[in-house]
Amino acid sequence: MIRVEDLSVAFRAGGRVVPAVRGVSFAVPKGAAFGLVGESGSGKTTVLRTIAGLIDDWDGRIEVDGVPMGAKRDRAARRQLQMVFQDPYGSLHPRHTVARTLAAPLRLHGVGERDRRIDAALADVGLDRRFRYRYPNQLSGGQRQRVAIARALILEPAIVLLDEPTSALDVSVQAEVLDLLDRLRRERALTYILVSHDLGVVVRLCETMAVMRNGEVVETATASAFRKGAVATDYARGLIESSRGYRRETRMAEVAEAGIRTT
Amino acid sequence: MTAGLEIAGLRVAYDSIRGPVVAVDGVDFTVGHERVALVGESGSGKSTVGRAILRLLPPSAHIAADRMTFDGIDLLGCDERRMRRVRGGRIGMILQDPRHALNPVMTVGRQIVESYRAHGGIGGTEARRRALDMLAAVHIRDPERVFAAYPHQLSGGMGQRAMIAMVLAAGPDLLIADEPTSALDVTVRHSVLAILDELVIAHGMGLLIITHDLNLVATFCDRALVMRAGRIVEALPASGLAEAHHPYTRALFAAAPTL
Ligand SMILES: Nc1ncnc2c1ncn2[C@@H]1O[C@H](COP(=O)(O)OP(=O)(O)OP(=O)(O)O)[C@@H](O)[C@H]1O
Ligand SMILES: Nc1ncnc2c1ncn2[C@@H]1O[C@H](COP(=O)(O)OP(=O)(O)OP(=O)(O)O)[C@@H](O)[C@H]1O
Ligand SMILES: [Mg+2]
Ligand SMILES: [Mg+2]
């Protein structure tokens, strides 16, 4: 169970205060998958990073399995919560091979049978043994993203925070990854929070989702309500509408109005 | 002299300790004043093609082609000085990992301003004004703040938009965009696509867009090239993607989750 109550996060940058998250609340029962969607820059990554304990300065209340955040979490508790970062390039060590990247968490937590686990974790995301010896800059974008997913899952955590985990994957590999996440959830009652701009992916994996805009949750709805278009805000309706595809005529009128100049 | 990008017999192999990895295995295509999508499974060689055009590959890569020209310029044979003028100025490239591609120790604003000044021949004040306009055009909520920010202070999608602003500031004649909108919400995504659209329609820019987003291909692009294991296996009108013949192309898109 993850409970977030009235969470606010502000960054200080260049003498200014940037209110990134403003009074966000939601609860995710054990074994559930919760989606966070919405505007680029609205604070989704910041919410995940705060839950993962990567941001020190925040207000509100966060509870993971009854333990309030801020209290010291021991190694076993930390192992239970893993995150797949939005930016796989930035989150993988550039001088570590794939095998070393995957071995590191196993070693840290004293887990045995490392070779077997590494091969299995790679196979789960559609990568064969050859990739063990590659460095991040020797992988394609989607291959890097799959290594990041494998790293988060290799410790068999109870909670996984997924920040745009399939944004660089073609739809067939994406389907494999979503199937894998579904299967793990059924087998081990994993809890997920999934951030994605792809509403199709979110309704595929999650039962409930929150829509964020400008630091706030503007609406929380079930995936089936989203499927039916039965949402309360114009903003969520706009997202559903835009998911159907690009509309040349409407958009060109917008550009003409804004008078965009390049050189 | 022919206009646009012309590629024939492009091959790229990477050296690796386990022998050469053939990433691109004989690819032919052209891009005129149109929107061309390059699609295909993860690892099929799309980014390698994009980077090979501008010779932006690591030293471990070996490029060969029967022909690779842009508006008559030999992209493979020309010297590095000529290539530097092509890069950015004539041909712009949005890389797949934008925050990685931006300079981490320079503010976003300065990077866009320098792009305007280098390629637009305009003064500092005017360049700054245009940079702020461009950030607003890509729907950045607070352009002044983002102008003064460093890349690590931006969200994923804000970094992507900063990169787009910087590349467009140079006014390229051809834009190679590798997953340019993958980190944007659908509403902002369409506004950014509209800017690219306008550049194609009104300014005759050519656009080669690498993407996994089938919807984007079908509703935004003119043509689609489908890659598999380093080769183009099918080329078809983008609107006909749903009726593609090649079993690989059909399989590639069959699994898309929809709302
Ligand atoms: N280290 C930082 N310093 C200053 N501001 C920051 C920092 N990290 C994030 N921000 C700001 O916080 C806001 C929220 O960013 P966040 O990354 O959480 O957005 P997001 O919803 O994940 O967006 P996207 O969908 O584009 O990834 C943005 O305005 C961003 O510029
Ligand atoms: N520096 C390198 N050394 C060895 N192999 C490499 C290197 N860079 C890329 N590759 C391999 O070349 C192939 C093509 O990579 P590329 O990045 O072009 O794929 P892509 O089609 O863009 O995939 P994605 O959709 O996942 O981004 C992949 O199998 C990749 O692992
Ligand atoms: Mg984010
Ligand atoms: Mg790629």
Coordinates of N, CA, C and O in Angstrom, one line a residue, chain A residues 99-218:
Chain A
A99 N 26.1 -6.6 -18.0 CA 26.2 -7.6 -17.0 C 26.6 -7.0 -15.7 O 26.0 -7.4 -14.6
R100 N 27.5 -6.1 -15.7 CA 27.9 -5.5 -14.4 C 26.8 -4.6 -13.8 O 26.6 -4.6 -12.6
T101 N 26.1 -3.9 -14.7 CA 24.9 -3.1 -14.2 C 23.9 -4.0 -13.5 O 23.3 -3.6 -12.5
L102 N 23.7 -5.2 -14.1 CA 22.7 -6.0 -13.5 C 23.2 -6.8 -12.3 O 22.4 -7.2 -11.4
A103 N 24.5 -7.0 -12.3 CA 25.1 -7.7 -11.1 C 25.1 -6.9 -9.9 O 25.0 -7.4 -8.7
A104 N 25.3 -5.6 -10.1 CA 25.5 -4.7 -8.9 C 24.4 -4.8 -7.9 O 24.7 -5.0 -6.7
P105 N 23.1 -4.7 -8.2 CA 22.1 -4.8 -7.2 C 22.1 -6.1 -6.5 O 21.9 -6.3 -5.3
L106 N 22.4 -7.2 -7.3 CA 22.4 -8.5 -6.7 C 23.5 -8.7 -5.7 O 23.3 -9.2 -4.6
R107 N 24.7 -8.1 -6.0 CA 25.8 -8.2 -5.1 C 25.5 -7.4 -3.8 O 25.7 -7.9 -2.7
L108 N 24.9 -6.2 -4.0 CA 24.6 -5.3 -2.9 C 23.7 -6.0 -1.9 O 23.9 -5.8 -0.7
H109 N 22.8 -6.8 -2.4 CA 21.8 -7.4 -1.5 C 22.2 -8.9 -1.2 O 21.4 -9.6 -0.7
G110 N 23.4 -9.3 -1.6 CA 23.9 -10.6 -1.3 C 23.0 -11.7 -1.9 O 22.8 -12.8 -1.3
V111 N 22.5 -11.5 -3.2 CA 21.7 -12.5 -3.8 C 22.6 -13.4 -4.7 O 23.5 -12.9 -5.4
G112 N 22.4 -14.7 -4.6 CA 23.3 -15.7 -5.3 C 22.8 -16.0 -6.7 O 21.9 -15.3 -7.2
E113 N 23.4 -16.9 -7.3 CA 23.0 -17.4 -8.7 C 23.0 -16.2 -9.7 O 22.0 -16.1 -10.4
R114 N 24.0 -15.3 -9.6 CA 23.9 -14.1 -10.3 C 23.8 -14.3 -11.8 O 23.1 -13.6 -12.5
D115 N 24.7 -15.2 -12.3 CA 24.7 -15.4 -13.8 C 23.3 -15.8 -14.3 O 22.9 -15.3 -15.3
R116 N 22.8 -16.8 -13.6 CA 21.5 -17.3 -14.1 C 20.4 -16.2 -14.1 O 19.6 -16.0 -15.0
R117 N 20.4 -15.4 -13.0 CA 19.4 -14.3 -12.8 C 19.6 -13.2 -13.9 O 18.7 -12.7 -14.4
I118 N 20.9 -12.9 -14.2 CA 21.1 -11.9 -15.2 C 20.6 -12.4 -16.6 O 19.9 -11.6 -17.3
D119 N 20.9 -13.6 -17.0 CA 20.4 -14.1 -18.2 C 18.9 -14.1 -18.3 O 18.3 -13.7 -19.3
A120 N 18.3 -14.5 -17.2 CA 16.8 -14.6 -17.1 C 16.2 -13.2 -17.2 O 15.2 -13.0 -17.9
A121 N 16.8 -12.2 -16.5 CA 16.3 -10.9 -16.5 C 16.4 -10.3 -17.9 O 15.5 -9.6 -18.4
L122 N 17.5 -10.6 -18.6 CA 17.6 -10.1 -20.0 C 16.6 -10.7 -20.9 O 16.0 -10.1 -21.8
A123 N 16.5 -12.1 -20.8 CA 15.6 -12.8 -21.7 C 14.1 -12.3 -21.5 O 13.4 -12.2 -22.5
D124 N 13.8 -11.9 -20.2 CA 12.5 -11.4 -19.9 C 12.1 -10.2 -20.7 O 11.0 -9.9 -21.0
V125 N 13.2 -9.4 -21.1 CA 12.9 -8.1 -21.8 C 13.4 -8.3 -23.3 O 13.6 -7.3 -24.0
G126 N 13.5 -9.5 -23.7 CA 13.8 -9.8 -25.1 C 15.2 -9.5 -25.6 O 15.5 -9.2 -26.7
L127 N 16.2 -9.6 -24.6 CA 17.6 -9.4 -25.0 C 18.4 -10.7 -24.8 O 18.2 -11.3 -23.7
D128 N 19.2 -11.1 -25.7 CA 19.9 -12.4 -25.5 C 21.3 -12.1 -24.8 O 21.6 -11.0 -24.6
R129 N 22.0 -13.2 -24.6 CA 23.3 -13.2 -23.8 C 24.3 -12.2 -24.4 O 25.2 -11.7 -23.7
R130 N 24.3 -12.1 -25.8 CA 25.3 -11.2 -26.4 C 25.3 -9.8 -25.8 O 26.3 -9.1 -25.9
F131 N 24.2 -9.4 -25.3 CA 24.1 -8.0 -24.8 C 24.8 -7.8 -23.5 O 25.0 -6.7 -23.0
R132 N 25.2 -8.9 -22.8 CA 25.9 -8.8 -21.5 C 27.1 -8.0 -21.6 O 27.5 -7.3 -20.6
Y133 N 27.8 -8.0 -22.7 CA 29.1 -7.4 -22.8 C 29.1 -6.0 -23.4 O 30.1 -5.4 -23.6
R134 N 27.9 -5.5 -23.7 CA 27.8 -4.2 -24.3 C 27.8 -3.1 -23.2 O 27.3 -3.3 -22.1
Y135 N 28.3 -1.9 -23.6 CA 28.2 -0.7 -22.8 C 27.0 0.1 -23.2 O 26.5 -0.1 -24.4
P136 N 26.4 1.0 -22.4 CA 25.2 1.7 -22.8 C 25.3 2.3 -24.1 O 24.3 2.3 -24.9
N137 N 26.4 2.9 -24.5 CA 26.5 3.6 -25.7 C 26.6 2.7 -26.9 O 26.7 3.1 -28.1
Q138 N 26.6 1.4 -26.7 CA 26.6 0.4 -27.8 C 25.3 -0.3 -27.9 O 25.1 -1.3 -28.5
L139 N 24.3 0.4 -27.3 CA 22.9 -0.2 -27.4 C 22.0 0.8 -28.1 O 22.3 2.0 -28.1
S140 N 20.9 0.3 -28.7 CA 19.9 1.2 -29.3 C 19.1 1.8 -28.1 O 19.2 1.3 -27.0
G141 N 18.3 2.8 -28.4 CA 17.5 3.5 -27.4 C 16.6 2.5 -26.6 O 16.5 2.5 -25.4
G142 N 15.9 1.7 -27.4 CA 15.0 0.7 -26.8 C 15.7 -0.4 -26.1 O 15.2 -0.9 -25.1
Q143 N 16.9 -0.8 -26.5 CA 17.7 -1.8 -25.8 C 18.1 -1.2 -24.4 O 18.1 -1.9 -23.4
R144 N 18.5 0.0 -24.4 CA 18.9 0.7 -23.1 C 17.7 0.7 -22.2 O 17.9 0.4 -21.0
Q145 N 16.6 1.0 -22.7 CA 15.4 1.1 -21.9 C 15.1 -0.3 -21.3 O 14.7 -0.4 -20.1
R146 N 15.3 -1.3 -22.1 CA 15.0 -2.7 -21.6 C 16.0 -3.1 -20.5 O 15.6 -3.8 -19.6
V147 N 17.2 -2.7 -20.6 CA 18.2 -3.0 -19.6 C 17.8 -2.3 -18.3 O 17.9 -2.9 -17.2
A148 N 17.3 -1.1 -18.4 CA 16.9 -0.3 -17.2 C 15.7 -1.1 -16.5 O 15.6 -1.1 -15.3
I149 N 14.8 -1.6 -17.3 CA 13.6 -2.4 -16.8 C 14.2 -3.7 -16.1 O 13.8 -4.0 -15.0
A150 N 15.1 -4.4 -16.8 CA 15.6 -5.6 -16.2 C 16.3 -5.3 -14.9 O 16.2 -6.1 -13.9
R151 N 17.0 -4.2 -14.8 CA 17.7 -3.9 -13.5 C 16.7 -3.7 -12.4 O 17.0 -4.1 -11.3
A152 N 15.6 -3.0 -12.7 CA 14.6 -2.7 -11.6 C 13.9 -4.0 -11.2 O 13.6 -4.2 -10.0
L153 N 13.8 -5.0 -12.1 CA 13.0 -6.2 -11.7 C 13.9 -7.3 -11.2 O 13.4 -8.2 -10.5
I154 N 15.2 -7.2 -11.4 CA 16.1 -8.3 -11.0 C 16.1 -8.7 -9.5 O 16.3 -9.8 -9.1
L155 N 15.8 -7.7 -8.7 CA 15.7 -7.9 -7.3 C 14.4 -8.4 -6.8 O 14.2 -8.6 -5.6
E156 N 13.5 -8.7 -7.7 CA 12.1 -9.1 -7.3 C 11.5 -8.2 -6.3 O 11.1 -8.7 -5.2
P157 N 11.4 -6.9 -6.6 CA 10.8 -6.0 -5.6 C 9.3 -6.2 -5.4 O 8.7 -6.9 -6.2
A158 N 8.7 -5.5 -4.4 CA 7.3 -5.6 -4.2 C 6.6 -4.4 -4.8 O 5.4 -4.5 -5.2
I159 N 7.3 -3.3 -5.0 CA 6.8 -2.1 -5.5 C 7.7 -1.6 -6.6 O 8.9 -1.5 -6.4
V160 N 7.1 -1.3 -7.8 CA 8.0 -0.8 -8.9 C 7.4 0.5 -9.4 O 6.2 0.6 -9.7
L161 N 8.2 1.6 -9.4 CA 7.8 2.9 -9.9 C 8.3 3.0 -11.3 O 9.5 2.9 -11.6
L162 N 7.4 3.1 -12.3 CA 7.8 3.0 -13.7 C 7.6 4.3 -14.4 O 6.4 4.8 -14.6
D163 N 8.7 5.0 -14.8 CA 8.5 6.3 -15.4 C 8.8 6.2 -16.9 O 9.9 6.1 -17.4
E164 N 7.7 6.2 -17.7 CA 7.8 6.1 -19.1 C 8.6 4.9 -19.5 O 9.5 5.0 -20.3
P165 N 8.3 3.7 -19.0 CA 9.2 2.5 -19.2 C 9.2 2.0 -20.6 O 10.1 1.3 -21.0
T166 N 8.2 2.3 -21.5 CA 8.2 1.8 -22.8 C 8.2 2.8 -23.9 O 7.9 2.5 -25.1
S167 N 8.6 4.1 -23.6 CA 8.5 5.2 -24.5 C 9.4 4.9 -25.8 O 9.2 5.5 -26.8
A168 N 10.5 4.1 -25.6 CA 11.4 3.9 -26.8 C 11.2 2.5 -27.4 O 12.1 2.1 -28.1
L169 N 10.1 1.9 -27.1 CA 10.0 0.5 -27.6 C 8.9 0.4 -28.7 O 7.9 1.1 -28.7
D170 N 9.2 -0.4 -29.7 CA 8.2 -0.7 -30.7 C 7.0 -1.5 -30.1 O 7.2 -2.0 -29.0
V171 N 5.9 -1.4 -30.7 CA 4.7 -2.0 -30.0 C 4.8 -3.5 -29.7 O 4.2 -3.9 -28.8
S172 N 5.6 -4.2 -30.5 CA 5.6 -5.7 -30.2 C 6.5 -5.9 -28.9 O 6.1 -6.7 -28.1
V173 N 7.6 -5.2 -28.9 CA 8.4 -5.4 -27.6 C 7.7 -4.8 -26.5 O 7.7 -5.3 -25.3
Q174 N 7.0 -3.7 -26.7 CA 6.2 -3.0 -25.6 C 5.2 -4.0 -25.1 O 5.0 -4.1 -23.9
A175 N 4.5 -4.7 -26.0 CA 3.5 -5.7 -25.6 C 4.1 -6.8 -24.7 O 3.6 -7.2 -23.7
E176 N 5.3 -7.2 -25.1 CA 6.0 -8.2 -24.3 C 6.3 -7.7 -22.9 O 6.1 -8.4 -21.9
V177 N 6.8 -6.5 -22.8 CA 7.1 -5.9 -21.5 C 5.8 -5.7 -20.7 O 5.8 -6.0 -19.5
L178 N 4.8 -5.3 -21.3 CA 3.5 -5.1 -20.5 C 3.0 -6.5 -20.1 O 2.5 -6.6 -18.9
D179 N 3.1 -7.5 -20.9 CA 2.7 -8.9 -20.5 C 3.6 -9.3 -19.3 O 3.0 -9.9 -18.3
L180 N 4.9 -9.0 -19.4 CA 5.8 -9.4 -18.3 C 5.3 -8.7 -17.0 O 5.2 -9.4 -15.9
L181 N 5.0 -7.4 -17.1 CA 4.6 -6.7 -15.9 C 3.3 -7.2 -15.3 O 3.1 -7.4 -14.1
D182 N 2.4 -7.6 -16.2 CA 1.1 -8.2 -15.8 C 1.3 -9.5 -15.1 O 0.7 -9.8 -14.0
R183 N 2.2 -10.3 -15.7 CA 2.4 -11.7 -15.1 C 3.0 -11.5 -13.7 O 2.6 -12.2 -12.8
L184 N 4.0 -10.7 -13.6 CA 4.7 -10.5 -12.3 C 3.7 -10.1 -11.2 O 3.7 -10.5 -10.1
R185 N 2.8 -9.2 -11.7 CA 1.8 -8.7 -10.7 C 0.9 -9.8 -10.3 O 0.6 -9.9 -9.1
R186 N 0.5 -10.6 -11.2 CA -0.4 -11.8 -10.8 C 0.3 -12.7 -9.9 O -0.2 -13.2 -8.9
E187 N 1.6 -13.0 -10.3 CA 2.3 -14.1 -9.5 C 2.7 -13.6 -8.1 O 2.8 -14.3 -7.2
R188 N 3.1 -12.3 -8.0 CA 3.7 -11.8 -6.8 C 3.0 -10.6 -6.2 O 3.6 -10.0 -5.3
A189 N 1.8 -10.3 -6.6 CA 1.1 -9.2 -6.1 C 1.9 -7.9 -6.0 O 1.9 -7.2 -5.1
L190 N 2.6 -7.6 -7.1 CA 3.4 -6.4 -7.2 C 2.5 -5.2 -7.3 O 1.4 -5.3 -7.8
T191 N 3.0 -4.1 -6.7 CA 2.3 -2.8 -6.8 C 3.1 -1.9 -7.8 O 4.3 -1.8 -7.7
Y192 N 2.3 -1.3 -8.7 CA 3.0 -0.4 -9.7 C 2.4 1.0 -9.6 O 1.2 1.2 -9.5
I193 N 3.3 2.0 -9.8 CA 2.8 3.3 -10.2 C 3.5 3.5 -11.6 O 4.7 3.5 -11.7
L194 N 2.7 3.8 -12.6 CA 3.1 3.9 -14.0 C 2.9 5.3 -14.5 O 1.8 5.8 -14.5
V195 N 4.0 6.0 -14.9 CA 3.8 7.2 -15.6 C 4.0 7.0 -17.1 O 4.9 6.3 -17.5
S196 N 3.0 7.5 -17.9 CA 3.2 7.3 -19.3 C 2.3 8.4 -20.1 O 1.3 8.8 -19.6
H197 N 2.8 8.8 -21.2 CA 2.0 9.7 -22.1 C 1.2 8.9 -23.0 O 0.3 9.5 -23.7
D198 N 1.3 7.6 -23.0 CA 0.5 6.7 -23.9 C -0.7 6.2 -23.1 O -0.6 5.3 -22.4
L199 N -1.8 6.8 -23.4 CA -3.0 6.4 -22.6 C -3.4 5.0 -22.9 O -3.9 4.3 -22.0
G200 N -3.1 4.5 -24.1 CA -3.4 3.1 -24.4 C -2.6 2.1 -23.4 O -3.1 1.1 -22.9
V201 N -1.3 2.5 -23.2 CA -0.5 1.7 -22.3 C -1.0 1.8 -20.9 O -1.1 0.8 -20.2
V202 N -1.4 3.0 -20.4 CA -1.9 3.1 -19.1 C -3.2 2.3 -18.8 O -3.3 1.6 -17.8
V203 N -4.1 2.4 -19.7 CA -5.4 1.7 -19.5 C -5.2 0.2 -19.6 O -5.9 -0.6 -19.0
R204 N -4.1 -0.2 -20.4 CA -3.8 -1.6 -20.5 C -3.3 -2.2 -19.2 O -3.6 -3.3 -18.9
L205 N -2.5 -1.4 -18.4 CA -1.9 -2.0 -17.2 C -2.6 -1.6 -15.9 O -2.5 -2.3 -15.0
C206 N -3.2 -0.4 -15.9 CA -3.7 0.2 -14.6 C -5.2 0.1 -14.5 O -5.9 0.1 -15.5
E207 N -5.7 0.1 -13.2 CA -7.2 0.1 -13.0 C -7.6 1.6 -12.8 O -8.7 1.9 -13.1
T208 N -6.7 2.3 -12.2 CA -7.1 3.7 -11.8 C -5.9 4.6 -12.3 O -4.8 4.2 -12.3
M209 N -6.3 5.8 -12.6 CA -5.3 6.8 -13.0 C -5.6 8.2 -12.6 O -6.8 8.6 -12.5
A210 N -4.5 9.0 -12.3 CA -4.7 10.4 -12.0 C -4.1 11.2 -13.1 O -3.1 10.8 -13.8
V211 N -4.8 12.3 -13.4 CA -4.4 13.2 -14.5 C -3.7 14.4 -13.8 O -4.4 15.1 -13.0
M212 N -2.5 14.7 -14.2 CA -1.8 15.9 -13.6 C -1.7 17.0 -14.6 O -1.5 16.8 -15.8
R213 N -1.7 18.2 -14.0 CA -1.5 19.4 -14.9 C -0.9 20.5 -14.0 O -1.5 20.7 -12.9
N214 N 0.2 21.1 -14.4 CA 0.8 22.2 -13.6 C 0.9 21.9 -12.1 O 0.6 22.7 -11.3
G215 N 1.4 20.7 -11.8 CA 1.7 20.4 -10.4 C 0.6 19.8 -9.6 O 0.8 19.4 -8.5
E216 N -0.6 19.8 -10.2 CA -1.8 19.3 -9.4 C -2.4 18.1 -10.1 O -2.4 17.9 -11.3
V217 N -3.1 17.3 -9.3 CA -4.0 16.3 -9.8 C -5.3 16.9 -10.1 O -6.0 17.4 -9.3
V218 N -5.7 16.9 -11.4 CA -6.9 17.6 -11.8 C -8.1 16.6 -11.8 O -9.3 17.0 -11.8

